[in-house]
């Protein structure tokens, strides 16, 4: 079967670091995406990993281990505006190049 | 246009009625995706267009759902005889760069409520 697991909710303090984990079992794998979605808004692209390792982009970093079916999104120097849902998605490359999304992790940043 | 636009932004309909949702993707981009997001759920792939053809319709939940695209641009998603479980946000996405579908740019979505 296909599955993407993420924690449902997380809370972290402004200025801190938070790591959001994602594990996946999918029929195919051609890369893993992280999207940010603020309440009532459309998802916006954050990162894409296809090779093992860490990709850093400003305050956000994303890590992938294909052998372990595992990824994480690391957010540093948290700001209140980072409160949002973070969606892990796998590109299954089943012919449609479509993304299989997890249900997302709702992050709340507190002062 | 520069981004993906969708209309209407909100649609309230009665059970049993048909609805049409529209997506206007990034200008000139051949790929277009439809997703559905139910309350508290992740995004669910519905259908994918390459040009005017849909190589993969496997995500459409039932034969009440159909989609078309004409002129390689605007796409419409039609839901016939709507049911309450069809209530969701319907999102359209287009790859940010034609040569790389990796970054899918989402439209603002249409929030459908079936009473």
PDB file of N, CA and C in Angstrom, chain A residues 1-2 6 9 14-15 17 19-20 23 28 33 39 47 49-50 56-57 68 75 77 85 94-95 99 104 110-111:
ATOM      1  N   UNK A   1       0.817  -1.186   0.000  1.00  0.00           N
ATOM      2  CA  UNK A   1       0.000   0.000   0.000  1.00  0.00           C
ATOM      3  C   UNK A   1       0.859   1.246   0.000  1.00  0.00           C
ATOM      4  N   UNK A   2       0.222   2.368  -0.165  1.00  0.00           N
ATOM      5  CA  UNK A   2       0.928   3.636  -0.176  1.00  0.00           C
ATOM      6  C   UNK A   2       0.580   4.411   1.073  1.00  0.00           C
ATOM      7  N   UNK A   6       3.159  11.764   8.783  1.00  0.00           N
ATOM      8  CA  UNK A   6       3.703  12.974   9.388  1.00  0.00           C
ATOM      9  C   UNK A   6       2.975  13.180  10.709  1.00  0.00           C
ATOM     10  N   UNK A   9       0.218  17.448  14.523  1.00  0.00           N
ATOM     11  CA  UNK A   9       0.409  18.804  15.040  1.00  0.00           C
ATOM     12  C   UNK A   9       1.733  18.922  15.779  1.00  0.00           C
ATOM     13  N   UNK A  14       8.874  30.769  19.224  1.00  0.00           N
ATOM     14  CA  UNK A  14       9.497  31.747  18.338  1.00  0.00           C
ATOM     15  C   UNK A  14      11.005  31.792  18.588  1.00  0.00           C
ATOM     16  N   UNK A  15      11.798  31.772  17.501  1.00  0.00           N
ATOM     17  CA  UNK A  15      13.251  31.809  17.624  1.00  0.00           C
ATOM     18  C   UNK A  15      13.907  30.446  17.733  1.00  0.00           C
ATOM     19  N   UNK A  17      14.224  26.093  16.906  1.00  0.00           N
ATOM     20  CA  UNK A  17      14.363  25.226  15.740  1.00  0.00           C
ATOM     21  C   UNK A  17      13.344  24.098  15.874  1.00  0.00           C
ATOM     22  N   UNK A  19      11.905  20.396  13.828  1.00  0.00           N
ATOM     23  CA  UNK A  19      12.106  19.397  12.786  1.00  0.00           C
ATOM     24  C   UNK A  19      10.797  18.645  12.571  1.00  0.00           C
ATOM     25  N   UNK A  20      10.319  18.647  11.350  1.00  0.00           N
ATOM     26  CA  UNK A  20       9.081  17.945  11.001  1.00  0.00           C
ATOM     27  C   UNK A  20       9.464  16.725  10.181  1.00  0.00           C
ATOM     28  N   UNK A  23       7.764  10.016   6.910  1.00  0.00           N
ATOM     29  CA  UNK A  23       8.156   8.708   6.406  1.00  0.00           C
ATOM     30  C   UNK A  23       7.156   8.294   5.328  1.00  0.00           C
ATOM     31  N   UNK A  28       6.182   4.155  -6.245  1.00  0.00           N
ATOM     32  CA  UNK A  28       7.316   4.662  -7.011  1.00  0.00           C
ATOM     33  C   UNK A  28       7.902   5.854  -6.283  1.00  0.00           C
ATOM     34  N   UNK A  33       8.805  16.327  -1.977  1.00  0.00           N
ATOM     35  CA  UNK A  33       8.546  17.762  -1.892  1.00  0.00           C
ATOM     36  C   UNK A  33       8.070  18.128  -0.492  1.00  0.00           C
ATOM     37  N   UNK A  39      -3.465  28.676   6.569  1.00  0.00           N
ATOM     38  CA  UNK A  39      -4.895  28.388   6.659  1.00  0.00           C
ATOM     39  C   UNK A  39      -5.675  29.165   5.601  1.00  0.00           C
ATOM     40  N   UNK A  47      10.537  23.003  -0.968  1.00  0.00           N
ATOM     41  CA  UNK A  47      11.776  22.305  -1.309  1.00  0.00           C
ATOM     42  C   UNK A  47      11.486  21.034  -2.077  1.00  0.00           C
ATOM     43  N   UNK A  49      13.692  17.293  -2.855  1.00  0.00           N
ATOM     44  CA  UNK A  49      14.869  16.438  -2.692  1.00  0.00           C
ATOM     45  C   UNK A  49      14.708  15.215  -3.576  1.00  0.00           C
ATOM     46  N   UNK A  50      15.748  14.927  -4.347  1.00  0.00           N
ATOM     47  CA  UNK A  50      15.736  13.688  -5.131  1.00  0.00           C
ATOM     48  C   UNK A  50      16.930  12.810  -4.745  1.00  0.00           C
ATOM     49  N   UNK A  56      19.768  22.999   1.821  1.00  0.00           N
ATOM     50  CA  UNK A  56      19.528  24.160   2.664  1.00  0.00           C
ATOM     51  C   UNK A  56      19.097  25.350   1.820  1.00  0.00           C
ATOM     52  N   UNK A  57      18.069  26.032   2.333  1.00  0.00           N
ATOM     53  CA  UNK A  57      17.562  27.204   1.626  1.00  0.00           C
ATOM     54  C   UNK A  57      17.128  28.218   2.681  1.00  0.00           C
ATOM     55  N   UNK A  68      15.872   4.734   3.724  1.00  0.00           N
ATOM     56  CA  UNK A  68      15.033   4.641   4.922  1.00  0.00           C
ATOM     57  C   UNK A  68      13.608   5.132   4.668  1.00  0.00           C
ATOM     58  N   UNK A  75      13.178  23.859  10.319  1.00  0.00           N
ATOM     59  CA  UNK A  75      12.923  25.289  10.292  1.00  0.00           C
ATOM     60  C   UNK A  75      13.705  25.939  11.433  1.00  0.00           C
ATOM     61  N   UNK A  77      15.229  29.507  13.504  1.00  0.00           N
ATOM     62  CA  UNK A  77      14.872  30.892  13.860  1.00  0.00           C
ATOM     63  C   UNK A  77      13.395  31.139  13.583  1.00  0.00           C
ATOM     64  N   UNK A  85       0.493  24.756   7.932  1.00  0.00           N
ATOM     65  CA  UNK A  85       0.619  23.317   7.735  1.00  0.00           C
ATOM     66  C   UNK A  85       1.756  23.049   6.768  1.00  0.00           C
ATOM     67  N   UNK A  94       4.339   7.843 -11.673  1.00  0.00           N
ATOM     68  CA  UNK A  94       3.544   6.731 -12.173  1.00  0.00           C
ATOM     69  C   UNK A  94       3.094   6.965 -13.594  1.00  0.00           C
ATOM     70  N   UNK A  95       3.615   7.965 -14.209  1.00  0.00           N
ATOM     71  CA  UNK A  95       3.216   8.294 -15.569  1.00  0.00           C
ATOM     72  C   UNK A  95       2.518   9.625 -15.626  1.00  0.00           C
ATOM     73  N   UNK A  99       1.766  14.102  -7.599  1.00  0.00           N
ATOM     74  CA  UNK A  99       2.287  14.076  -6.243  1.00  0.00           C
ATOM     75  C   UNK A  99       1.309  13.379  -5.301  1.00  0.00           C
ATOM     76  N   UNK A 104      -0.288  16.330   6.196  1.00  0.00           N
ATOM     77  CA  UNK A 104       0.287  17.593   6.660  1.00  0.00           C
ATOM     78  C   UNK A 104       0.496  17.654   8.161  1.00  0.00           C
ATOM     79  N   UNK A 110       4.587  29.748  18.998  1.00  0.00           N
ATOM     80  CA  UNK A 110       4.116  30.563  20.123  1.00  0.00           C
ATOM     81  C   UNK A 110       5.198  31.537  20.576  1.00  0.00           C
ATOM     82  N   UNK A 111       4.797  32.652  21.138  1.00  0.00           N
ATOM     83  CA  UNK A 111       5.804  33.667  21.552  1.00  0.00           C
ATOM     84  C   UNK A 111       6.701  33.154  22.675  1.00  0.00           C
TER      85      UNK A 111
END
